[in-house]
C-alpha cells in the first residue's frame, strides 16, 4: 500500500504505475551494517516503536524503498549533524529516535515526543546537535519548564534534576 507495488511480485499495481505513494507514515527499521551486508549473523533488526523483528524483513523491501544511512561513533552514539537553527531537522530527529526510542522520562513513543536541548538554547547557549538533544513527551517537556529542571546524561541514560540557580 505504501509503495503502490504488489507485496509478492514488487510490480506496480494496475493503474498506479508511475504514481508515487503519498503516505504520511514511515516505518523505520534499524539494522547494523553487519546485518545489511551479511557479515554478522547475530545482530538484530528493530522496528522503531515495535521492537525486534525478523532480519528477513530486509529482504521484503521493494526497489523504491528509501534508505537512509546513519553514522555512529565507537560508543554507539549518533554523530551530531551541526547547528543551523534552534529546532532540530528531520535527520536529527531520526537520529534521536534511533538512540532514545521515546521519552527519556516515561518511555512515550517518538511520535508523541519533542526534542529538548540538554544545554538549553536560549538560557545556556546550547547547540542543536544530536548529542545535545533528548526525546521528551509534551507532558514531561512542560514538567521540565515549570519545575525548573534540567536533563543530564547518566551512565544508564538521562535524569531530570533541579537547575542550579534561579529561572531565567
CSV table of N, CA and C in Angstrom, one decimal:
chain,number,residue,atom,x,y,z
A,1,UNK,N,0.8,-1.2,0.0
A,1,UNK,CA,0.0,0.0,0.0
A,1,UNK,C,0.8,1.3,0.0
A,2,UNK,N,2.0,1.2,0.7
A,2,UNK,CA,2.8,2.5,0.8
A,2,UNK,C,3.6,2.7,-0.5
A,3,UNK,N,3.8,1.7,-1.3
A,3,UNK,CA,4.6,1.8,-2.4
A,3,UNK,C,3.9,1.7,-3.8
A,4,UNK,N,2.6,1.4,-3.8
A,4,UNK,CA,1.8,1.2,-5.0
A,4,UNK,C,2.4,-0.1,-5.7
A,5,UNK,N,3.0,-1.0,-5.0
A,5,UNK,CA,3.5,-2.2,-5.6
A,5,UNK,C,2.9,-3.4,-4.9
A,6,UNK,N,2.8,-4.5,-5.7
A,6,UNK,CA,2.3,-5.8,-5.1
A,6,UNK,C,3.3,-6.3,-4.2
A,7,UNK,N,2.9,-6.7,-3.0
A,7,UNK,CA,3.8,-7.2,-1.9
A,7,UNK,C,4.5,-8.5,-2.3
A,8,UNK,N,4.0,-9.3,-3.2
A,8,UNK,CA,4.6,-10.5,-3.6
A,8,UNK,C,5.6,-10.4,-4.8
A,9,UNK,N,5.1,-9.6,-5.8
A,9,UNK,CA,5.9,-9.6,-7.0
A,9,UNK,C,6.8,-8.3,-7.1
A,10,UNK,N,6.4,-7.3,-6.4
A,10,UNK,CA,7.1,-6.0,-6.4
A,10,UNK,C,6.7,-5.2,-7.7
A,11,UNK,N,5.8,-5.7,-8.5
A,11,UNK,CA,5.4,-4.9,-9.7
A,11,UNK,C,4.3,-3.9,-9.3
A,12,UNK,N,4.3,-2.8,-10.1
A,12,UNK,CA,3.3,-1.8,-9.8
A,12,UNK,C,1.8,-2.3,-9.9
A,13,UNK,N,1.0,-1.9,-9.1
A,13,UNK,CA,-0.4,-2.3,-9.1
A,13,UNK,C,-1.1,-1.6,-10.3
A,14,UNK,N,-1.9,-2.3,-11.1
A,14,UNK,CA,-2.5,-1.8,-12.3
A,14,UNK,C,-3.1,-0.4,-12.0
A,15,UNK,N,-2.8,0.5,-13.0
A,15,UNK,CA,-3.4,1.8,-12.9
A,15,UNK,C,-2.6,2.8,-12.0
A,16,UNK,N,-1.6,2.2,-11.3
A,16,UNK,CA,-0.8,3.1,-10.4
A,16,UNK,C,0.6,3.2,-10.8
A,17,UNK,N,1.0,2.7,-11.9
A,17,UNK,CA,2.4,2.8,-12.4
A,17,UNK,C,2.8,4.2,-12.5
A,18,UNK,N,3.9,4.6,-11.9
A,18,UNK,CA,4.4,5.9,-12.0
A,18,UNK,C,3.8,6.9,-11.0
A,19,UNK,N,2.8,6.4,-10.3
A,19,UNK,CA,2.2,7.3,-9.2
A,19,UNK,C,3.0,7.0,-7.9
A,20,UNK,N,3.5,8.1,-7.4
A,20,UNK,CA,4.2,8.0,-6.1
A,20,UNK,C,3.3,8.0,-4.9
A,21,UNK,N,3.4,7.0,-4.1
A,21,UNK,CA,2.6,6.9,-2.9
A,21,UNK,C,2.8,8.1,-2.0
A,22,UNK,N,1.8,8.7,-1.4
A,22,UNK,CA,1.9,9.8,-0.5
A,22,UNK,C,1.5,9.5,0.9
A,23,UNK,N,2.1,8.5,1.4
A,23,UNK,CA,1.8,8.0,2.8
A,23,UNK,C,2.5,8.9,3.8
A,24,UNK,N,1.8,9.2,4.9
A,24,UNK,CA,2.3,10.1,5.9
A,24,UNK,C,3.0,9.3,7.0
A,25,UNK,N,3.0,8.0,6.9
A,25,UNK,CA,3.6,7.1,7.8
A,25,UNK,C,4.9,6.6,7.4
A,26,UNK,N,5.9,6.5,8.3
A,26,UNK,CA,7.2,6.0,8.0
A,26,UNK,C,7.4,4.8,8.9
A,27,UNK,N,7.9,3.7,8.3
A,27,UNK,CA,8.3,2.5,9.0
A,27,UNK,C,9.8,2.6,9.1
A,28,UNK,N,10.3,2.7,10.3
A,28,UNK,CA,11.8,2.8,10.5
A,28,UNK,C,12.4,1.5,11.0
A,29,UNK,N,13.2,0.9,10.2
A,29,UNK,CA,14.0,-0.3,10.6
A,29,UNK,C,15.4,0.1,11.0
A,30,UNK,N,15.9,-0.4,12.0
A,30,UNK,CA,17.3,-0.2,12.5
A,30,UNK,C,18.0,-1.5,12.3
A,31,UNK,N,19.1,-1.5,11.5
A,31,UNK,CA,19.9,-2.7,11.3
A,31,UNK,C,21.3,-2.3,11.2
A,32,UNK,N,22.2,-2.9,12.0
A,32,UNK,CA,23.6,-2.7,11.9
A,32,UNK,C,24.1,-3.1,10.6
A,33,UNK,N,25.2,-2.5,10.1
A,33,UNK,CA,25.8,-2.8,8.8
A,33,UNK,C,26.0,-4.3,8.6
A,34,UNK,N,26.4,-5.0,9.7
A,34,UNK,CA,26.7,-6.4,9.6
A,34,UNK,C,25.4,-7.2,9.2
A,35,UNK,N,24.3,-6.7,9.5
A,35,UNK,CA,23.0,-7.4,9.1
A,35,UNK,C,22.8,-7.1,7.6
A,36,UNK,N,23.0,-5.8,7.2
A,36,UNK,CA,22.8,-5.4,5.8
A,36,UNK,C,23.7,-6.1,4.9
A,37,UNK,N,25.0,-6.2,5.2
A,37,UNK,CA,26.0,-6.8,4.3
A,37,UNK,C,26.2,-8.3,4.5
A,38,UNK,N,25.5,-8.9,5.5
A,38,UNK,CA,25.5,-10.3,5.8
A,38,UNK,C,26.7,-10.8,6.5
A,39,UNK,N,27.5,-9.9,7.1
A,39,UNK,CA,28.7,-10.4,7.8
A,39,UNK,C,28.5,-10.7,9.3
A,40,UNK,N,27.3,-10.3,9.9
A,40,UNK,CA,27.0,-10.5,11.3
A,40,UNK,C,25.7,-11.3,11.4
A,41,UNK,N,25.8,-12.5,11.7
A,41,UNK,CA,24.5,-13.4,11.8
A,41,UNK,C,23.9,-13.3,13.1
A,42,UNK,N,24.5,-12.6,14.1
A,42,UNK,CA,23.9,-12.5,15.4
A,42,UNK,C,23.2,-11.2,15.7
A,43,UNK,N,23.5,-10.2,14.9
A,43,UNK,CA,22.9,-8.8,15.1
A,43,UNK,C,21.4,-8.8,14.8
A,44,UNK,N,20.7,-7.9,15.5
A,44,UNK,CA,19.2,-7.9,15.4
A,44,UNK,C,18.8,-6.7,14.5
A,45,UNK,N,17.6,-6.8,14.0
A,45,UNK,CA,16.9,-5.8,13.3
A,45,UNK,C,15.7,-5.3,14.2
A,46,UNK,N,15.5,-4.0,14.3
A,46,UNK,CA,14.5,-3.5,15.2
A,46,UNK,C,13.6,-2.5,14.4
A,47,UNK,N,12.3,-2.5,14.7
A,47,UNK,CA,11.4,-1.6,14.1
A,47,UNK,C,11.1,-0.6,15.2
A,48,UNK,N,11.3,0.7,15.0
A,48,UNK,CA,11.1,1.8,16.0
A,48,UNK,C,9.6,1.7,16.4
A,49,UNK,N,9.4,1.7,17.7
A,49,UNK,CA,8.0,1.7,18.2
A,49,UNK,C,7.4,0.3,18.3
A,50,UNK,N,8.1,-0.7,17.8
A,50,UNK,CA,7.6,-2.1,17.8
A,50,UNK,C,8.5,-3.0,18.6
A,51,UNK,N,9.8,-2.9,18.2
A,51,UNK,CA,10.8,-3.8,18.9
A,51,UNK,C,11.5,-4.7,17.8
A,52,UNK,N,12.1,-5.8,18.3
A,52,UNK,CA,12.8,-6.7,17.4
A,52,UNK,C,11.9,-7.3,16.3
A,53,UNK,N,12.4,-7.4,15.1
A,53,UNK,CA,11.7,-8.1,14.0
A,53,UNK,C,12.6,-9.0,13.3
A,54,UNK,N,12.1,-10.0,12.6
A,54,UNK,CA,13.0,-11.0,11.9
A,54,UNK,C,13.9,-10.2,10.9
A,55,UNK,N,15.1,-10.6,10.9
A,55,UNK,CA,16.1,-10.0,9.9
A,55,UNK,C,15.7,-10.2,8.5
A,56,UNK,N,14.9,-11.2,8.2
A,56,UNK,CA,14.4,-11.5,6.9
A,56,UNK,C,13.5,-10.3,6.3
A,57,UNK,N,13.0,-9.5,7.2
A,57,UNK,CA,12.2,-8.3,6.8
A,57,UNK,C,12.9,-7.5,5.8
A,58,UNK,N,14.2,-7.4,5.9
A,58,UNK,CA,15.0,-6.6,4.9
A,58,UNK,C,14.9,-7.1,3.5
A,59,UNK,N,14.7,-8.4,3.3
A,59,UNK,CA,14.5,-8.9,2.0
A,59,UNK,C,13.2,-8.6,1.4
A,60,UNK,N,12.2,-8.1,2.1
A,60,UNK,CA,10.9,-7.7,1.6
A,60,UNK,C,10.8,-6.3,1.1
A,61,UNK,N,11.9,-5.5,1.3
A,61,UNK,CA,11.8,-4.1,0.8
A,61,UNK,C,11.8,-4.1,-0.7
A,62,UNK,N,11.0,-3.2,-1.2
A,62,UNK,CA,10.8,-3.0,-2.6
A,62,UNK,C,11.9,-2.1,-3.2
A,63,UNK,N,12.1,-2.2,-4.5
A,63,UNK,CA,13.2,-1.4,-5.1
A,63,UNK,C,13.1,0.1,-4.8
A,64,UNK,N,11.9,0.6,-4.6
A,64,UNK,CA,11.7,2.1,-4.4
A,64,UNK,C,11.7,2.5,-2.9
A,65,UNK,N,12.1,1.6,-2.1
A,65,UNK,CA,12.2,1.9,-0.6
A,65,UNK,C,13.3,2.9,-0.5
A,66,UNK,N,13.1,3.9,0.3
A,66,UNK,CA,14.1,4.9,0.6
A,66,UNK,C,14.9,4.5,1.8
A,67,UNK,N,16.2,4.4,1.6
A,67,UNK,CA,17.1,4.0,2.7
A,67,UNK,C,17.9,5.2,3.2
A,68,UNK,N,18.1,5.3,4.5
A,68,UNK,CA,19.0,6.4,5.0
A,68,UNK,C,20.0,5.8,5.9
A,69,UNK,N,21.2,6.0,5.6
A,69,UNK,CA,22.3,5.6,6.5
A,69,UNK,C,22.6,6.5,7.6
A,70,UNK,N,23.0,6.0,8.7
A,70,UNK,CA,23.4,6.9,9.8
A,70,UNK,C,24.8,6.5,10.3
A,71,UNK,N,25.5,7.4,10.7
A,71,UNK,CA,26.9,7.1,11.2
A,71,UNK,C,26.9,7.2,12.7
A,72,UNK,N,27.5,6.2,13.4
A,72,UNK,CA,27.6,6.2,14.8
A,72,UNK,C,29.1,6.1,15.2
A,73,UNK,N,29.4,6.7,16.4
A,73,UNK,CA,30.8,6.6,16.8
A,73,UNK,C,31.0,5.2,17.5
A,74,UNK,N,32.2,5.0,18.0
A,74,UNK,CA,32.5,3.7,18.6
A,74,UNK,C,31.7,3.3,19.8
A,75,UNK,N,31.2,4.3,20.5
A,75,UNK,CA,30.3,4.1,21.7
A,75,UNK,C,28.9,3.9,21.3
A,76,UNK,N,28.5,3.9,20.0
A,76,UNK,CA,27.2,3.7,19.6
A,76,UNK,C,26.3,5.0,19.6
A,77,UNK,N,26.9,6.1,19.7
A,77,UNK,CA,26.2,7.4,19.7
A,77,UNK,C,26.1,8.0,18.3
A,78,UNK,N,24.9,8.4,17.9
A,78,UNK,CA,24.8,9.1,16.6
A,78,UNK,C,25.7,10.4,16.6
A,79,UNK,N,26.4,10.6,15.5
A,79,UNK,CA,27.2,11.8,15.5
A,79,UNK,C,26.3,13.0,15.3
A,80,UNK,N,26.7,14.2,15.8
A,80,UNK,CA,25.9,15.4,15.7
A,80,UNK,C,25.9,15.8,14.2
A,81,UNK,N,24.9,16.5,13.8
A,81,UNK,CA,24.7,16.9,12.5
A,81,UNK,C,24.9,18.4,12.2
A,82,UNK,N,25.4,19.2,13.2
A,82,UNK,CA,25.6,20.6,13.1
A,82,UNK,C,24.5,21.4,13.6
A,83,UNK,N,24.7,22.8,13.6
A,83,UNK,CA,23.7,23.7,14.1
A,83,UNK,C,23.4,24.8,13.0
A,84,UNK,N,22.2,24.8,12.6
A,84,UNK,CA,21.8,25.8,11.6
A,84,UNK,C,20.6,26.6,12.2
A,85,UNK,N,19.9,26.0,13.1
A,85,UNK,CA,18.7,26.6,13.6
A,85,UNK,C,18.4,26.0,15.0
A,86,UNK,N,17.4,26.7,15.7
A,86,UNK,CA,17.0,26.2,17.0
A,86,UNK,C,16.3,24.9,17.0
A,87,UNK,N,15.4,24.7,16.1
A,87,UNK,CA,14.7,23.4,16.0
A,87,UNK,C,15.4,22.4,15.3
A,88,UNK,N,15.4,21.1,15.7
A,88,UNK,CA,16.1,20.0,15.1
A,88,UNK,C,15.5,19.8,13.7
A,89,UNK,N,16.3,19.3,12.8
A,89,UNK,CA,15.8,19.0,11.5
A,89,UNK,C,15.4,17.5,11.4
A,90,UNK,N,14.9,17.0,10.3
A,90,UNK,CA,14.4,15.7,10.2
A,90,UNK,C,15.5,14.6,10.5
A,91,UNK,N,16.7,14.9,10.0
A,91,UNK,CA,17.8,13.9,10.2
A,91,UNK,C,18.1,13.8,11.6
A,92,UNK,N,18.2,14.9,12.3
A,92,UNK,CA,18.5,14.9,13.8
A,92,UNK,C,17.4,14.2,14.5
A,93,UNK,N,16.1,14.5,14.2
A,93,UNK,CA,15.0,13.8,14.8
A,93,UNK,C,15.1,12.3,14.7
A,94,UNK,N,15.4,11.8,13.5
A,94,UNK,CA,15.6,10.4,13.2
A,94,UNK,C,16.7,9.8,14.1
A,95,UNK,N,17.9,10.5,14.1
A,95,UNK,CA,19.0,10.1,14.9
A,95,UNK,C,18.6,9.9,16.4
A,96,UNK,N,17.9,10.9,16.9
A,96,UNK,CA,17.5,10.9,18.3
A,96,UNK,C,16.5,9.7,18.5
A,97,UNK,N,15.6,9.5,17.6
A,97,UNK,CA,14.6,8.4,17.7
A,97,UNK,C,15.3,7.1,17.7
A,98,UNK,N,16.3,6.9,16.9
A,98,UNK,CA,17.0,5.6,17.0
A,98,UNK,C,17.8,5.5,18.3
A,99,UNK,N,18.4,6.5,18.8
A,99,UNK,CA,19.1,6.5,20.0
A,99,UNK,C,18.2,6.3,21.2
A,100,UNK,N,17.2,7.2,21.4
A,100,UNK,CA,16.4,7.2,22.6
A,100,UNK,C,15.2,6.3,22.5
A,101,UNK,N,14.6,6.2,21.4
A,101,UNK,CA,13.4,5.3,21.3
A,101,UNK,C,12.1,5.9,21.8
A,102,UNK,N,12.1,6.9,22.6
A,102,UNK,CA,11.0,7.6,23.2
A,102,UNK,C,11.4,8.5,24.3
A,103,UNK,N,10.4,9.0,25.0
A,103,UNK,CA,10.6,10.0,26.1
A,103,UNK,C,11.5,9.4,27.2
A,104,UNK,N,12.5,10.2,27.5
A,104,UNK,CA,13.5,9.7,28.5
A,104,UNK,C,12.9,9.5,29.9
A,105,UNK,N,11.8,10.1,30.1
A,105,UNK,CA,11.2,10.0,31.5
A,105,UNK,C,10.2,8.9,31.6
A,106,UNK,N,9.3,8.8,30.6
A,106,UNK,CA,8.2,7.9,30.7
A,106,UNK,C,8.2,6.8,29.6
A,107,UNK,N,9.0,7.0,28.6
A,107,UNK,CA,9.1,6.0,27.5
A,107,UNK,C,8.0,6.2,26.5
A,108,UNK,N,7.2,7.3,26.5
A,108,UNK,CA,6.2,7.5,25.4
A,108,UNK,C,6.9,7.4,24.1
A,109,UNK,N,6.2,6.9,23.1
A,109,UNK,CA,6.8,6.7,21.8
A,109,UNK,C,7.2,8.0,21.1
A,110,UNK,N,8.1,7.9,20.1
A,110,UNK,CA,8.7,9.1,19.5
A,110,UNK,C,7.6,10.0,18.8
A,111,UNK,N,6.5,9.4,18.3
A,111,UNK,CA,5.6,10.2,17.6
A,111,UNK,C,4.8,11.2,18.6
A,112,UNK,N,5.0,10.9,19.9
A,112,UNK,CA,4.4,11.8,20.9
A,112,UNK,C,5.5,12.7,21.6
A,113,UNK,N,6.7,12.7,21.0
A,113,UNK,CA,7.8,13.4,21.7
A,113,UNK,C,8.3,14.6,20.9
A,114,UNK,N,8.9,15.5,21.6
A,114,UNK,CA,9.6,16.7,21.1
A,114,UNK,C,11.0,16.5,21.4
A,115,UNK,N,11.9,17.3,20.9
A,115,UNK,CA,13.3,17.3,21.2
A,115,UNK,C,13.6,18.4,22.1
A,116,UNK,N,14.3,18.1,23.2
A,116,UNK,CA,14.7,19.1,24.2
A,116,UNK,C,16.2,19.3,24.2
A,117,UNK,N,16.6,20.6,24.2
A,117,UNK,CA,18.1,20.8,24.3
A,117,UNK,C,18.5,20.5,25.8
A,118,UNK,N,19.5,19.7,25.9
A,118,UNK,CA,20.0,19.4,27.2
A,118,UNK,C,20.7,20.6,27.8
A,119,UNK,N,21.6,21.2,27.0
A,119,UNK,CA,22.1,22.5,27.4
A,119,UNK,C,21.2,23.5,26.6
A,120,UNK,N,20.4,24.2,27.3
A,120,UNK,CA,19.3,24.9,26.7
A,120,UNK,C,19.7,26.0,25.7
A,121,UNK,N,18.9,26.1,24.6
A,121,UNK,CA,19.2,27.0,23.5
A,121,UNK,C,19.3,28.5,24.0
A,122,UNK,N,18.3,29.0,24.6
A,122,UNK,CA,18.3,30.4,25.0
A,122,UNK,C,19.1,30.7,26.2
A,123,UNK,N,18.9,29.9,27.2
A,123,UNK,CA,19.5,30.2,28.5
A,123,UNK,C,21.0,29.9,28.6
A,124,UNK,N,21.3,28.7,28.0
A,124,UNK,CA,22.7,28.2,28.1
A,124,UNK,C,23.5,28.3,26.9
A,125,UNK,N,22.9,28.8,25.8
A,125,UNK,CA,23.7,28.8,24.5
A,125,UNK,C,23.9,27.5,23.9
A,126,UNK,N,23.0,26.5,24.2
A,126,UNK,CA,23.1,25.1,23.7
A,126,UNK,C,23.0,25.0,22.2
A,127,UNK,N,23.6,24.1,21.7
A,127,UNK,CA,23.6,23.9,20.2
A,127,UNK,C,22.5,22.9,19.8
A,128,UNK,N,22.1,23.0,18.6
A,128,UNK,CA,21.1,22.0,18.1
A,128,UNK,C,21.9,20.9,17.4
A,129,UNK,N,22.5,20.1,18.2
A,129,UNK,CA,23.3,19.0,17.8
A,129,UNK,C,22.7,17.7,18.4
A,130,UNK,N,22.9,16.6,17.8
A,130,UNK,CA,22.3,15.3,18.2
A,130,UNK,C,22.7,15.0,19.7
A,131,UNK,N,23.9,15.3,20.0
A,131,UNK,CA,24.4,14.9,21.3
A,131,UNK,C,23.9,15.9,22.4
A,132,UNK,N,23.2,17.0,22.0
A,132,UNK,CA,22.6,17.9,22.9
A,132,UNK,C,21.1,17.9,22.9
A,133,UNK,N,20.5,16.9,22.3
A,133,UNK,CA,19.1,16.7,22.2
A,133,UNK,C,18.6,15.4,22.9
A,134,UNK,N,17.5,15.5,23.5
A,134,UNK,CA,16.9,14.3,24.1
A,134,UNK,C,15.4,14.3,23.8
A,135,UNK,N,14.8,13.1,23.6
A,135,UNK,CA,13.4,13.0,23.3
A,135,UNK,C,12.6,13.1,24.7
A,136,UNK,N,11.6,13.9,24.6
A,136,UNK,CA,10.7,14.1,25.8
A,136,UNK,C,9.3,14.4,25.3
A,137,UNK,N,8.3,13.7,25.9
A,137,UNK,CA,6.9,13.9,25.6
A,137,UNK,C,6.5,15.3,26.0
A,138,UNK,N,5.4,15.8,25.5
A,138,UNK,CA,4.9,17.1,25.8
A,138,UNK,C,4.7,17.3,27.3
A,139,UNK,N,4.1,16.3,27.9
A,139,UNK,CA,3.8,16.4,29.4
A,139,UNK,C,5.1,16.6,30.2
A,140,UNK,N,6.1,15.8,29.9
A,140,UNK,CA,7.4,16.0,30.6
A,140,UNK,C,8.2,17.2,30.1
A,141,UNK,N,8.0,17.6,28.9
A,141,UNK,CA,8.6,18.8,28.5
A,141,UNK,C,8.1,20.0,29.3
A,142,UNK,N,6.8,20.1,29.5
A,142,UNK,CA,6.2,21.1,30.3
A,142,UNK,C,6.7,21.0,31.8
A,143,UNK,N,6.8,19.8,32.3
A,143,UNK,CA,7.2,19.5,33.6
A,143,UNK,C,8.7,20.0,33.8
A,144,UNK,N,9.5,19.8,32.9
A,144,UNK,CA,10.9,20.4,33.0
A,144,UNK,C,10.9,21.9,33.1
A,145,UNK,N,10.0,22.5,32.3
A,145,UNK,CA,10.0,24.0,32.4
A,145,UNK,C,9.4,24.5,33.7
A,146,UNK,N,8.2,24.0,34.1
A,146,UNK,CA,7.5,24.5,35.2
A,146,UNK,C,8.2,24.2,36.5
A,147,UNK,N,9.0,23.1,36.6
A,147,UNK,CA,9.7,22.7,37.8
A,147,UNK,C,11.1,23.2,37.8
A,148,UNK,N,11.5,23.9,36.7
A,148,UNK,CA,12.9,24.5,36.6
A,148,UNK,C,13.9,23.3,36.7
A,149,UNK,N,13.7,22.3,35.9
A,149,UNK,CA,14.6,21.1,35.9
A,149,UNK,C,15.5,21.1,34.7
A,150,UNK,N,16.6,20.5,34.8
A,150,UNK,CA,17.5,20.3,33.6
A,150,UNK,C,17.7,18.8,33.4
A,151,UNK,N,18.0,18.4,32.2
A,151,UNK,CA,18.3,17.0,31.9
A,151,UNK,C,19.8,16.8,31.8
A,152,UNK,N,20.2,15.7,32.5
A,152,UNK,CA,21.6,15.4,32.4
A,152,UNK,C,21.8,13.9,32.0
A,153,UNK,N,22.9,13.7,31.3
A,153,UNK,CA,23.2,12.3,30.9
A,153,UNK,C,23.7,11.6,32.1
A,154,UNK,N,23.3,10.3,32.2
A,154,UNK,CA,23.9,9.4,33.2
A,154,UNK,C,24.4,8.2,32.5
A,155,UNK,N,25.1,7.3,33.3
A,155,UNK,CA,25.6,6.1,32.7
A,155,UNK,C,24.5,5.2,32.1
A,156,UNK,N,23.3,5.3,32.6
A,156,UNK,CA,22.1,4.5,32.2
A,156,UNK,C,21.2,5.2,31.3
A,157,UNK,N,21.4,6.5,30.9
A,157,UNK,CA,20.5,7.2,30.1
A,157,UNK,C,20.5,8.7,30.4
A,158,UNK,N,19.4,9.1,31.0
A,158,UNK,CA,19.2,10.5,31.4
A,158,UNK,C,18.5,10.6,32.7
A,159,UNK,N,18.6,11.8,33.3
A,159,UNK,CA,17.8,12.1,34.5
A,159,UNK,C,17.5,13.6,34.5
A,160,UNK,N,16.4,13.9,35.2
A,160,UNK,CA,16.0,15.3,35.4
A,160,UNK,C,16.3,15.7,36.8
A,161,UNK,N,16.9,16.8,37.0
A,161,UNK,CA,17.3,17.3,38.3
A,161,UNK,C,17.1,18.8,38.4
A,162,UNK,N,17.0,19.3,39.6
A,162,UNK,CA,16.9,20.8,39.8
A,162,UNK,C,18.0,21.6,39.1
A,163,UNK,N,17.7,22.7,38.5
A,163,UNK,CA,18.7,23.6,37.9
A,163,UNK,C,19.4,24.3,39.0
A,164,UNK,N,20.6,24.5,38.9
A,164,UNK,CA,21.4,25.4,39.8
A,164,UNK,C,21.1,26.8,39.5
A,165,UNK,N,20.6,27.6,40.5
A,165,UNK,CA,20.3,29.0,40.2
A,165,UNK,C,18.8,29.2,39.9
A,166,UNK,N,18.5,30.5,39.9
A,166,UNK,CA,17.1,30.9,39.7
A,166,UNK,C,16.7,30.8,38.2
A,167,UNK,N,15.4,30.6,37.9
A,167,UNK,CA,15.0,30.5,36.5
A,167,UNK,C,15.3,31.8,35.8
A,168,UNK,N,15.5,31.7,34.5
A,168,UNK,CA,15.8,32.9,33.7
A,168,UNK,C,14.6,33.7,33.4
